[in-house]
Coordinates of C-alpha atoms and ligand atoms in Angstrom, one line a residue:
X1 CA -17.4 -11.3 -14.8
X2 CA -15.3 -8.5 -16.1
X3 CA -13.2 -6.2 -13.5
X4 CA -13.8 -2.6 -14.4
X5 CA -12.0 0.2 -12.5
X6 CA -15.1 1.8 -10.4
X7 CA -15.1 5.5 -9.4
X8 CA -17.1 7.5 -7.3
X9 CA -19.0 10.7 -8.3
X10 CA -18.7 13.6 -6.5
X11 CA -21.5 16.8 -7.4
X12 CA -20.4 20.2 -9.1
X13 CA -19.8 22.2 -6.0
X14 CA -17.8 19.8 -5.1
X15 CA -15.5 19.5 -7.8
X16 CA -15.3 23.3 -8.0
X17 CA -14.1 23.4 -4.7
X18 CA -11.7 20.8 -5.8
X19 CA -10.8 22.8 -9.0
X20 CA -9.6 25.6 -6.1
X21 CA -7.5 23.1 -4.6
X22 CA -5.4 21.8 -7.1
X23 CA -2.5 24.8 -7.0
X24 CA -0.4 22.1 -5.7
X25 CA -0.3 20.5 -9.4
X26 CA 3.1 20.2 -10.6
X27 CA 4.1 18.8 -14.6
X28 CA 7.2 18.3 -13.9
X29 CA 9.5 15.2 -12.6
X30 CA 11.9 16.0 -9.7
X31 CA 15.2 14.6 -9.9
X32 CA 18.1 15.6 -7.4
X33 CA 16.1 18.4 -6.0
X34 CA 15.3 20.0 -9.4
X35 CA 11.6 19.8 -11.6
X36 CA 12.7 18.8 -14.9
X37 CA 11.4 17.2 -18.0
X38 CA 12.1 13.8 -19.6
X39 CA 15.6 14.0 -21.5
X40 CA 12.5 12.9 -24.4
X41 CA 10.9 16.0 -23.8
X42 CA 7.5 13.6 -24.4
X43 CA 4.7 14.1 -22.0
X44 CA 1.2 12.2 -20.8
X45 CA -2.1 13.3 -19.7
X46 CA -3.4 12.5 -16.4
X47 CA -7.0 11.8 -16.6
X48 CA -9.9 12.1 -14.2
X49 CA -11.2 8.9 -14.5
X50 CA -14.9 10.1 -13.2
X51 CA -15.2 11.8 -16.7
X52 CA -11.7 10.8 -18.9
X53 CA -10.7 14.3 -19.5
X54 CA -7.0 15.8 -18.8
X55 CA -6.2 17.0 -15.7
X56 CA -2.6 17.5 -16.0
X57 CA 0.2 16.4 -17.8
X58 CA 3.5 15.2 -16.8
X59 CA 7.1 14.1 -18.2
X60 CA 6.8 10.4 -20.0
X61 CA 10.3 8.9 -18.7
X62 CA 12.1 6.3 -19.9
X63 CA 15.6 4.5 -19.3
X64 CA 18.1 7.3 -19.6
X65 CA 15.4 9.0 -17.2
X66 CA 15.3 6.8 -14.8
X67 CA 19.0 6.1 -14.6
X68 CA 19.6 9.5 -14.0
X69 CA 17.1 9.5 -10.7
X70 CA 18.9 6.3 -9.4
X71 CA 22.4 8.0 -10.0
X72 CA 21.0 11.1 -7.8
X73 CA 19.9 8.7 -5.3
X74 CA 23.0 7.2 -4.9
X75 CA 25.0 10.4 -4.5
X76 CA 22.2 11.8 -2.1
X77 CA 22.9 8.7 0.1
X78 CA 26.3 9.5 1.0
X79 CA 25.5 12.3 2.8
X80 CA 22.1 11.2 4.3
X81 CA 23.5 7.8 5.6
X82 CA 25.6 9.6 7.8
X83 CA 22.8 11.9 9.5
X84 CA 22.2 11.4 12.7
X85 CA 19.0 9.5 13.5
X86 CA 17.9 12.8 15.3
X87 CA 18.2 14.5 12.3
X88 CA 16.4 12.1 10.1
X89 CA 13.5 12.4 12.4
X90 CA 13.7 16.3 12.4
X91 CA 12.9 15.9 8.4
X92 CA 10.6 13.4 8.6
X93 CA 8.5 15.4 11.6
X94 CA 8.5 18.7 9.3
X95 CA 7.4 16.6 6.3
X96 CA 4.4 15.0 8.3
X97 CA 3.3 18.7 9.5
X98 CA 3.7 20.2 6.2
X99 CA 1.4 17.9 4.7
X100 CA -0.8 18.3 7.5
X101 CA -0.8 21.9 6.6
X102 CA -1.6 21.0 3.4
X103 CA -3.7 18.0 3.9
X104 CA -7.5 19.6 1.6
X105 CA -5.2 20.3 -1.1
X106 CA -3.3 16.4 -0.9
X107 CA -6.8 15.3 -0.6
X108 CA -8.4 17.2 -3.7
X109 CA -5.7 16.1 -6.2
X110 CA -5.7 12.4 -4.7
X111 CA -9.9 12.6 -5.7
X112 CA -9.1 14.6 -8.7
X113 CA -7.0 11.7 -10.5
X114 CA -7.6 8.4 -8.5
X115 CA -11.7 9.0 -8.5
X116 CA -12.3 8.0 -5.1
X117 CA -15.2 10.7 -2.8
X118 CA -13.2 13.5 -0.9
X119 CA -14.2 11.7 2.4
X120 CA -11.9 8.6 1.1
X121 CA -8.8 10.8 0.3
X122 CA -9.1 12.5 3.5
X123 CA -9.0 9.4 5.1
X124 CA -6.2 8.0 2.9
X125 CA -4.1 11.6 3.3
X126 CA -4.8 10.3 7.2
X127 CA -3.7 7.3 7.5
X128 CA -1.0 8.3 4.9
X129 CA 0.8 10.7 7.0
X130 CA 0.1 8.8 10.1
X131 CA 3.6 6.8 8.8
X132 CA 5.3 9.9 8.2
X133 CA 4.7 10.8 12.2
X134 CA 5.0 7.1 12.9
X135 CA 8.9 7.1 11.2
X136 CA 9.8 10.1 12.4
X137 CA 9.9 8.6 16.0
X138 CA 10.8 5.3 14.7
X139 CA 14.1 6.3 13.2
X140 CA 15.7 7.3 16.6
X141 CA 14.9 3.3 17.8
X142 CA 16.8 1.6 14.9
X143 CA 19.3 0.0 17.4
X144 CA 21.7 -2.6 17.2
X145 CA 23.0 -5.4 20.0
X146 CA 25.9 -7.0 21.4
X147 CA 25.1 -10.4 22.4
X148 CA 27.1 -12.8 24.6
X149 CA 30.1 -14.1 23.2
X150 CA 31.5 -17.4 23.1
X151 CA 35.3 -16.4 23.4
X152 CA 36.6 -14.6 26.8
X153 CA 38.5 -12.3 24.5
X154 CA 36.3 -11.0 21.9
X155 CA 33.1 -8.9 21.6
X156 CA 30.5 -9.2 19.1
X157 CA 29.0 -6.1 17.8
X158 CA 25.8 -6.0 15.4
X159 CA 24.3 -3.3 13.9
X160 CA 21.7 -2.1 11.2
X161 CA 22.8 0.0 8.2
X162 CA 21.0 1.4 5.0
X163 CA 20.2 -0.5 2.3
X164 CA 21.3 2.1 0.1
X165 CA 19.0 3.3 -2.9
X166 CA 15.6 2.1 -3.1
X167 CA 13.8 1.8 -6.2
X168 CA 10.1 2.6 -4.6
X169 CA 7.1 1.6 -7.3
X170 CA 3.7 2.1 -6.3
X171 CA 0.0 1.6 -7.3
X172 CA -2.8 4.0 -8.4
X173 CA -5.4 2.9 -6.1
X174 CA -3.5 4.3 -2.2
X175 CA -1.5 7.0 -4.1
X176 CA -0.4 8.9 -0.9
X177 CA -0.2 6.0 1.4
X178 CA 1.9 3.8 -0.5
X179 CA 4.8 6.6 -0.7
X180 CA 5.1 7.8 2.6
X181 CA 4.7 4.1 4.2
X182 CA 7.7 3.0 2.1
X183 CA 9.5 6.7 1.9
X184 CA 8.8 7.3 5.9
X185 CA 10.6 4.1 6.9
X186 CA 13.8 4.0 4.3
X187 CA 14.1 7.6 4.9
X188 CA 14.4 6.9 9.0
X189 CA 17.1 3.7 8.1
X190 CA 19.2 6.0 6.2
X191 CA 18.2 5.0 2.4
X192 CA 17.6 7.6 -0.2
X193 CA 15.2 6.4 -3.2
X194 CA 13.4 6.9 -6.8
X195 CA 10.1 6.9 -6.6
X196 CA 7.8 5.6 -10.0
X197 CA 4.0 6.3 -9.6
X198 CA 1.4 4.7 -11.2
X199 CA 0.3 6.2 -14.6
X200 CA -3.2 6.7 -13.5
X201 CA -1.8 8.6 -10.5
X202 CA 1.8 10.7 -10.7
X203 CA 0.1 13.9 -9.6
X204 CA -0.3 12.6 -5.7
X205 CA 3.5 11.6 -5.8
X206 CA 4.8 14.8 -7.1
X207 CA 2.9 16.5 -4.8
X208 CA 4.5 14.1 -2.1
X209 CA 7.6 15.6 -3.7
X210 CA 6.9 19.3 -3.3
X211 CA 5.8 19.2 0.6
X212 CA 9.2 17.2 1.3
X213 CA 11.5 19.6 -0.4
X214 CA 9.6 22.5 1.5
X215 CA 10.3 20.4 4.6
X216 CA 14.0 20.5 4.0
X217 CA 14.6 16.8 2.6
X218 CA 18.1 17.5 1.0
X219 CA 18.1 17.2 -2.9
X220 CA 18.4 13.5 -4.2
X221 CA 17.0 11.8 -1.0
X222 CA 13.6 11.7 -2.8
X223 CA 13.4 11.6 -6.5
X224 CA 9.8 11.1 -8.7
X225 CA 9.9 9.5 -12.1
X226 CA 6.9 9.5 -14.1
X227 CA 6.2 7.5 -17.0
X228 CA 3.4 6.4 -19.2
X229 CA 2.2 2.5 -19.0
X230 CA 4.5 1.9 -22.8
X231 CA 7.7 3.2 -20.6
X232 CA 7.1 1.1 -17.0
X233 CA 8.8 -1.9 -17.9
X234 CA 12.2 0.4 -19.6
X235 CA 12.0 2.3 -16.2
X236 CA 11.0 -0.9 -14.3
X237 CA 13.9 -2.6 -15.4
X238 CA 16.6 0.1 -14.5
X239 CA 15.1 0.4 -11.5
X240 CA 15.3 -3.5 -10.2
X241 CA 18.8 -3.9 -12.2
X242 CA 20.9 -0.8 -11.6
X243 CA 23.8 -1.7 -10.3
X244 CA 23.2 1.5 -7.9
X245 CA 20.3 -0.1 -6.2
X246 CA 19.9 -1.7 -3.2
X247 CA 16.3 -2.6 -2.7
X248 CA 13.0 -2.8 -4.8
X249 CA 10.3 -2.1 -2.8
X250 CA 7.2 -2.5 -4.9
X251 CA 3.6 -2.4 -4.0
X252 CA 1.0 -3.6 -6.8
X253 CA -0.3 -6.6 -8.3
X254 CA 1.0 -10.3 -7.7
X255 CA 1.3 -10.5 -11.5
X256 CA 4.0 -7.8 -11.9
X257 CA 5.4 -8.3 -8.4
X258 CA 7.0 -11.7 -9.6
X259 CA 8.1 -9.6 -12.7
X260 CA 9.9 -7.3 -10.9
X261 CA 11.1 -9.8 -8.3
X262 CA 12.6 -12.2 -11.3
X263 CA 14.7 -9.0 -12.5
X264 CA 15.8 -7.7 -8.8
X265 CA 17.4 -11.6 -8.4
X266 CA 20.0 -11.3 -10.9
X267 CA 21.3 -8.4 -8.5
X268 CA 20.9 -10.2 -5.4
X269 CA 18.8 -7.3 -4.2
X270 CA 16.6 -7.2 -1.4
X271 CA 13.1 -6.9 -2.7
X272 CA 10.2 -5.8 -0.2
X273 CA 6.8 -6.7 -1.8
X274 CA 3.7 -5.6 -1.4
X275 CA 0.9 -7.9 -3.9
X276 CA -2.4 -9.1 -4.1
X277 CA -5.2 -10.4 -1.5
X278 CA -7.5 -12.7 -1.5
X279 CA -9.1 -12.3 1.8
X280 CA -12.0 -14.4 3.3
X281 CA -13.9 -13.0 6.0
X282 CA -15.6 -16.0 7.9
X283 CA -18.5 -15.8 10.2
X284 CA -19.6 -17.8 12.5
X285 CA -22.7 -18.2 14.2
X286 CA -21.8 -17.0 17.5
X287 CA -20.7 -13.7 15.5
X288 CA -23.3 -10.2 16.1
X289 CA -24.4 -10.0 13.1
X290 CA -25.5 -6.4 12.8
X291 CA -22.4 -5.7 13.8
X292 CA -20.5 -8.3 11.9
X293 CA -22.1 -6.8 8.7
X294 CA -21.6 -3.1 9.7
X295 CA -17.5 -4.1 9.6
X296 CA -18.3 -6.3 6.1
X297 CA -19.2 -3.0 3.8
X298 CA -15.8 -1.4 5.9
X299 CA -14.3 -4.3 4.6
X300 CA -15.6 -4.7 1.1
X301 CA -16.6 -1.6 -0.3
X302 CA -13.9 0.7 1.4
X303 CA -12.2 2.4 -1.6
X304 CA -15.3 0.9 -4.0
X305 CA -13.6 -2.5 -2.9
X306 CA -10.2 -1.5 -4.6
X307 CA -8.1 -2.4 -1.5
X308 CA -5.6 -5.1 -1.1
X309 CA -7.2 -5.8 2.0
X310 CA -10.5 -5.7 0.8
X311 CA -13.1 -9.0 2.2
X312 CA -12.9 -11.3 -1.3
X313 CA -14.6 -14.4 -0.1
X314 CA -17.6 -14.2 2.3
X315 CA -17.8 -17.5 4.1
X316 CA -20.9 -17.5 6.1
X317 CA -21.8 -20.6 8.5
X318 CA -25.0 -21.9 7.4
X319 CA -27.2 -21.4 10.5
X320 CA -26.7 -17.8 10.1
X321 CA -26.1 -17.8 6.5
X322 CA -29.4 -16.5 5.3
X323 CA -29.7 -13.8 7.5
X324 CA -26.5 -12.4 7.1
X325 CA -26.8 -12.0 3.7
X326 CA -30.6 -10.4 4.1
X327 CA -28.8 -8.0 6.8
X328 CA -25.9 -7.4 4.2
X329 CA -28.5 -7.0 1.0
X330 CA -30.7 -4.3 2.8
X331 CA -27.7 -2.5 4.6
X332 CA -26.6 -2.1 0.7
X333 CA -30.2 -2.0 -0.6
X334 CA -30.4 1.1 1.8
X335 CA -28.6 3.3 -1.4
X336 CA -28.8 1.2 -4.3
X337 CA -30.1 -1.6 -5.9
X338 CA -28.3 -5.2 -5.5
X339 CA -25.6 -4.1 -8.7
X340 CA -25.0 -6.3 -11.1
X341 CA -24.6 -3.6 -13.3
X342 CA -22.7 -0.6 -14.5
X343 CA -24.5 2.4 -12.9
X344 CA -25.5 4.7 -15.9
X345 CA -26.5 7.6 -14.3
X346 CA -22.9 8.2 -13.7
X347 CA -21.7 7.3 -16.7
X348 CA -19.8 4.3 -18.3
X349 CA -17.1 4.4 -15.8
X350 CA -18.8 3.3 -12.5
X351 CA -20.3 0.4 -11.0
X352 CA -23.2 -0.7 -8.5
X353 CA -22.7 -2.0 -5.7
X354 CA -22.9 -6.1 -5.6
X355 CA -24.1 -9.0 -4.0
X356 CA -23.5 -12.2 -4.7
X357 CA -24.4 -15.9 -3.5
X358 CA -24.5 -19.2 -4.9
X359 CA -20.6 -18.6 -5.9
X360 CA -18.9 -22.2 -6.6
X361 CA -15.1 -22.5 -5.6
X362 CA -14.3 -23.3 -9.3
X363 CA -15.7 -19.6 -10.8
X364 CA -13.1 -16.7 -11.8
X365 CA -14.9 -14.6 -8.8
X366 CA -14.2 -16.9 -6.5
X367 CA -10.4 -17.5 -6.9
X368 CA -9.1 -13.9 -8.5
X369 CA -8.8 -10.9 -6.7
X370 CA -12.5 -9.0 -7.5
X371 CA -11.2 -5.3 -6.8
X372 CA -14.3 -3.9 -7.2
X373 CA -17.7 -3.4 -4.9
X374 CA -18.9 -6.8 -5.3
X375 CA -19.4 -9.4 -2.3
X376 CA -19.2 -12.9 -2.7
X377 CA -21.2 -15.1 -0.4
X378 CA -20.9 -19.0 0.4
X379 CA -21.8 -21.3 2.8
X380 CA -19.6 -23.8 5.3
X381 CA -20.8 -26.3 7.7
X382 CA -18.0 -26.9 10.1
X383 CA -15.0 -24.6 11.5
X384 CA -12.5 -27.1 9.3
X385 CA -14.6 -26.6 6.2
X386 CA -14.2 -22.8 6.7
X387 CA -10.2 -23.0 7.1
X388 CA -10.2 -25.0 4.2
X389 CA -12.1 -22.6 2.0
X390 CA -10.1 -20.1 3.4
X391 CA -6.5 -21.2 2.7
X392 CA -7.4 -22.9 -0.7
X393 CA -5.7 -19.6 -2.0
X394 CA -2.0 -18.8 -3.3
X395 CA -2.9 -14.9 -1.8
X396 CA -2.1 -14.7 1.9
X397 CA -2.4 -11.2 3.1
X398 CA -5.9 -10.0 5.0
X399 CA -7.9 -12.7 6.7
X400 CA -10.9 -11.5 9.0
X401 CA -12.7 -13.8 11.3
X402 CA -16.2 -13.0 13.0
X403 CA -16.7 -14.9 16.6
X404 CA -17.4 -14.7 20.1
X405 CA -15.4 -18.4 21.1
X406 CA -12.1 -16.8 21.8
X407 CA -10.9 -20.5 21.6
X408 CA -12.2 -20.5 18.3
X409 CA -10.5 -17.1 17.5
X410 CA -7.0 -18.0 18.7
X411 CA -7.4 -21.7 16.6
X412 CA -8.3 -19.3 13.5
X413 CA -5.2 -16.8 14.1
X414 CA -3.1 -19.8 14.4
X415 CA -4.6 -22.1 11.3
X416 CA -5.6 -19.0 8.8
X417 CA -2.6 -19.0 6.3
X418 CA -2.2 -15.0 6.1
X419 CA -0.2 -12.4 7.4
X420 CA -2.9 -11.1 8.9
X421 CA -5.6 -11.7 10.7
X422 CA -8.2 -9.3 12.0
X423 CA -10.7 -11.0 15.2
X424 CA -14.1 -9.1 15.1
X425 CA -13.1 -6.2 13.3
X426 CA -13.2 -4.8 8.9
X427 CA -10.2 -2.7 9.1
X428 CA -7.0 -3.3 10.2
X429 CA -4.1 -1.4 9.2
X430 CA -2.0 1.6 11.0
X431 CA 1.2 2.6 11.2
X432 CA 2.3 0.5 14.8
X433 CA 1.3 -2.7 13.8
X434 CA 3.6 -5.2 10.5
X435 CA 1.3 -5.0 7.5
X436 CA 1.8 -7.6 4.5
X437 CA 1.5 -11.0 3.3
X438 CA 2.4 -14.8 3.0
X439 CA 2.8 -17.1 0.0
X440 CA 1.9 -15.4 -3.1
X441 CA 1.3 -12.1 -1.5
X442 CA 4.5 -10.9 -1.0
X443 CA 7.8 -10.6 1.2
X444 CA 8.3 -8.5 4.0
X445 CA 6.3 -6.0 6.2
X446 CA 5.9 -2.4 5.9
X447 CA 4.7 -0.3 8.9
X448 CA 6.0 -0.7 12.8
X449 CA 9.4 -1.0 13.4
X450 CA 9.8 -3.9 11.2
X451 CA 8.6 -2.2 8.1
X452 CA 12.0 0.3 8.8
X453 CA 14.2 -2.8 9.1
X454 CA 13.8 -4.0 6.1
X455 CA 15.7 -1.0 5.0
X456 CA 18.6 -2.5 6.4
X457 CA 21.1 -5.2 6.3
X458 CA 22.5 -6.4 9.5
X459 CA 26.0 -6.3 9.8
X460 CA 27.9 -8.1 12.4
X461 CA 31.4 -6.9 13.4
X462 CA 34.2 -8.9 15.9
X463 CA 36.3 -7.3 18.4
X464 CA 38.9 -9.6 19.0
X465 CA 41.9 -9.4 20.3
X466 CA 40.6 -8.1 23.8
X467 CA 42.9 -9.6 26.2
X468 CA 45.5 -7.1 28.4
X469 CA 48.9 -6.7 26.3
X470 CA 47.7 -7.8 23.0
Ligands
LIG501 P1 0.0 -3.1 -11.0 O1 -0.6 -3.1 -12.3 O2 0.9 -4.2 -10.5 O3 0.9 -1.7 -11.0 C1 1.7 -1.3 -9.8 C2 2.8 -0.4 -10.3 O4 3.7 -1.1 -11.1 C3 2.3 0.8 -11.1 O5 3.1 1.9 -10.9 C4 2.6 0.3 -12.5 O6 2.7 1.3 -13.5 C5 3.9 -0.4 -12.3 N1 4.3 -1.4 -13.3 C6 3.5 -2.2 -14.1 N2 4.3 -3.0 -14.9 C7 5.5 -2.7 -14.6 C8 6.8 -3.2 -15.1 N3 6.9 -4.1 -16.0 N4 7.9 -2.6 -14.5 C9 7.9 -1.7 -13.6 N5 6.7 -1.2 -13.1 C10 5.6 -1.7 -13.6 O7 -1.0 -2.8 -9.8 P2 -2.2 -1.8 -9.8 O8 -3.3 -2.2 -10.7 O9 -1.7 -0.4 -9.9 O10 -2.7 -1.9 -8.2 C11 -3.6 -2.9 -7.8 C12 -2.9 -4.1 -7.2 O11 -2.0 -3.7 -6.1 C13 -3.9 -5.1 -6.6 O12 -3.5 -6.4 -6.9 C14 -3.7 -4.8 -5.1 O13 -4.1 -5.9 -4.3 C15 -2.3 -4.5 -5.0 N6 -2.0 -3.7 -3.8 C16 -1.4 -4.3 -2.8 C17 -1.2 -3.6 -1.6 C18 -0.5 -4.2 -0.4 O14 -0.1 -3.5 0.5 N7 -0.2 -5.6 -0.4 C19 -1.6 -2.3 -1.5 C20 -2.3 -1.7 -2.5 C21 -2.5 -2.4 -3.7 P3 1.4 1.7 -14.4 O15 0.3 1.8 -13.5 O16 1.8 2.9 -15.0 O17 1.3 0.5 -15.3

């Protein structure tokens, strides 16, 4: 089966409104406080993808482009390492409420170029700026320790301290969220940072860009590159190299995360990344159905099933087996028919929701990530059988586990090879809780207080010479 990039339709009166809401555009780049062209002069469209007409265009950046936003970086972050944590937390709280302000018009341009229903964006703009509020408080906890030392005469001292510039490159399909939960937290360490956008979605970025520098984020500490697809890897490559960086944090696909990760290594740099899922979502027969299949369409189809997160693999016991997937096919069955198809009434570009069973281990479905609204069902016999199925993956990020043996839940958190596991529930992520993945899914957490530490490096300093007359 093909993977086709599914969007959602929204009516006229709708997208007028929308139309209303899109002041906020801006077709310009901002480096070092200033809007500004690429050095080119060339430019891209931004399309709707609902209908593949234009609905903005911004600066195509290249190299020189995007050396010149990491040079601004790194001069922004000698002045912002040295704010007070207080004062980072001042920016980041005005930030948060000025989008709040803001938060129709985020939503309308986030519908207007990623495709997804108003009610989606509003929900991403929501759990988006949750991490702005969430670093803002977080940056005035980033404390060190002193810990007991071996020698009478000597102290030892550790503390955290910025990174420095972080290269920040993010996907099409969370366009707000994937900023501020990497911008929020490196801004609260101390780190300044270039951020590239997705192609398909600068316009949500630069509008990230505009509400920060009306929030008082001093010039440089934020900077947005845009670039077409042709330029990514140019930019993409200044970005993980410069010798001005300090950290490539990078949310996308597993494919180009190892790319980026095998360029970042000849710097040494610290590389936070962000990759693909493959998540099961097993139930067993103890599990409420109803509700069990209530959190499976949160699971699957949130975002038309373009979501990291998203359930991949529906392993079902087989004593409840059939009925799940007859609760599952009418819950779906309530809108459309069971998919399989590209939904024509809206045009080439979307697709039906999808149900599918009798899915062997050995198909393409089964073992790539589907991103797309369609569910895969398959049966297991034993609890065993289930983990096996499970972690026969190199993707470890979102596992979710449906059962009323809390004996049986605790073996699952312990056994299921992800970096997260989610008991009785379809959704999982917030700001207070680490979010990210194991093996093949990536390195490091973003969110909670870890997700700001990996902005840092530890550094551990010696007070010796302690003793009276020395
Ligand atoms: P993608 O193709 O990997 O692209 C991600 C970003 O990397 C985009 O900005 C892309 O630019 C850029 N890029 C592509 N090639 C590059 C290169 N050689 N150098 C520098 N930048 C480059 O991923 P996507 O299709 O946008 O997003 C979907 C994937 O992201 C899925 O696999 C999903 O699971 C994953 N994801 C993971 C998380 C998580 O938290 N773990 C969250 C959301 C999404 P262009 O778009 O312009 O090519």
């Amino acid at each position: 089966m093909e993977l086709i990039r599914v969007n959602t339709s929204m009516n006229l009166n709708k997208f007028l409104i929308l139309n209303r809401r899109l002041h906020l555009l801006k077709s310009k780049a901002y480096i070092n406080g200033d809007w500004v062209n690429a050095q080119s002069n060339k430019t891209f469209s931004v399309l709707d993808p609902s209908t593949d007409k234009p609905i903005g265009t911004v600066p195509d950046m290249d190299a020189t482009d995007a050396k010149r936003a990491v040079d601004a970086a790194a001069e922004a972050f000698k002045t912002w390492r040295n704010t007070t944590a207080k004062e980072r937390s001042y920016v980041l709280r005005r930030w948060f409420g000025i989008c709040k302000e803001n938060r129709d018009n985020v939503a309308a341009i986030l519908t207007a170029e990623a495709g997804k229903p108003l009610s989606e964006s509003l929900g991403e703009f929501d759990y988006g700026n949750a991490f702005l509020e969430f670093f803002a408080d977080t940056a005035r906890h980033i404390n060190g320790e002193i810990v007991s030392s071996p020698w009478p005469n000597k102290q030892i001292l550790i503390t955290r301290q910025p990174l420095g510039v972080v290269s920040v490159i993010t996907p099409w399909n969370f366009p707000y969220a994937m900023i501020t939960r990497k911008v929020g937290a490196l801004m609260a360490a101390g780190c300044t940072c270039v951020i590239k956008p997705s192609e398909d979605t600068p316009l949500t970025a630069l509008v990230a860009a505009q509400l920060a520098e009306q929030a008082g984020v001093p010039k440089g500490v934020i900077n947005v590159i845009t670039s077409s697809r042709e330029n990514a890897a140019a930019v993409g490559k200044v970005m993980c190299q410069d010798p001005n960086v300090g950290c490539v944090s990078f949310t996308g696909s597993t494919f180009v995360g190892k790319i980026l990760y095998g360029l970042a290594a000849s710097g040494v740099k610290r590389v936070a990344l962000e990759l693909g899922g493959n998540a099961p979502f097993i139930v067993f027969p103890s599990a409420d159905l109803e509700y069990t299949v209530d959190q499976a369409l949160l699971a699957k189809f949130r975002n038309a099933g373009q979501a990291c997160v998203g359930a991949n693999r529906f392993l079902i016991h087989k004593d409840v087996f059939d009925e799940f997937v007859t609760i599952f096919k009418n819950k779906i069955s309530a809108k459309v028919e069971i998919g399989g198809k590209y939904a024509k009434q809206f045009g080439t570009n979307f697709y039906e929701a999808t149900l599918l069973v009798g899915v062997k281990p050995d198909m393409k479905i089964y073992s790539q990530e589907i991103f797309g609204p369609v569910a895969v069902c398959s049966k297991f016999n034993t609890e065993d059988e289930a983990l096996q199925i499970a972690n026969n993956t190199r993707s470890g990020l979102a596992s979710y586990v449906f059962t009323k043996d809390l004996g049986q839940a605790f073996r699952m958190s312990r056994e299921l090879e992800f970096g997260m596991v989610a008991i009785n529930d379809g959704i999982l992520s917030a700001p207070e809780p680490p979010f990210g993945g194991i093996k093949e899914s990536g390195i490091g957490r973003e969110g909670s207080r870890h997700g700001v530490e990996e902005y840092t490096d530890i550094k551990y300093t010696l007070f010796s010479g302690l003793a009276k007359g020395m």
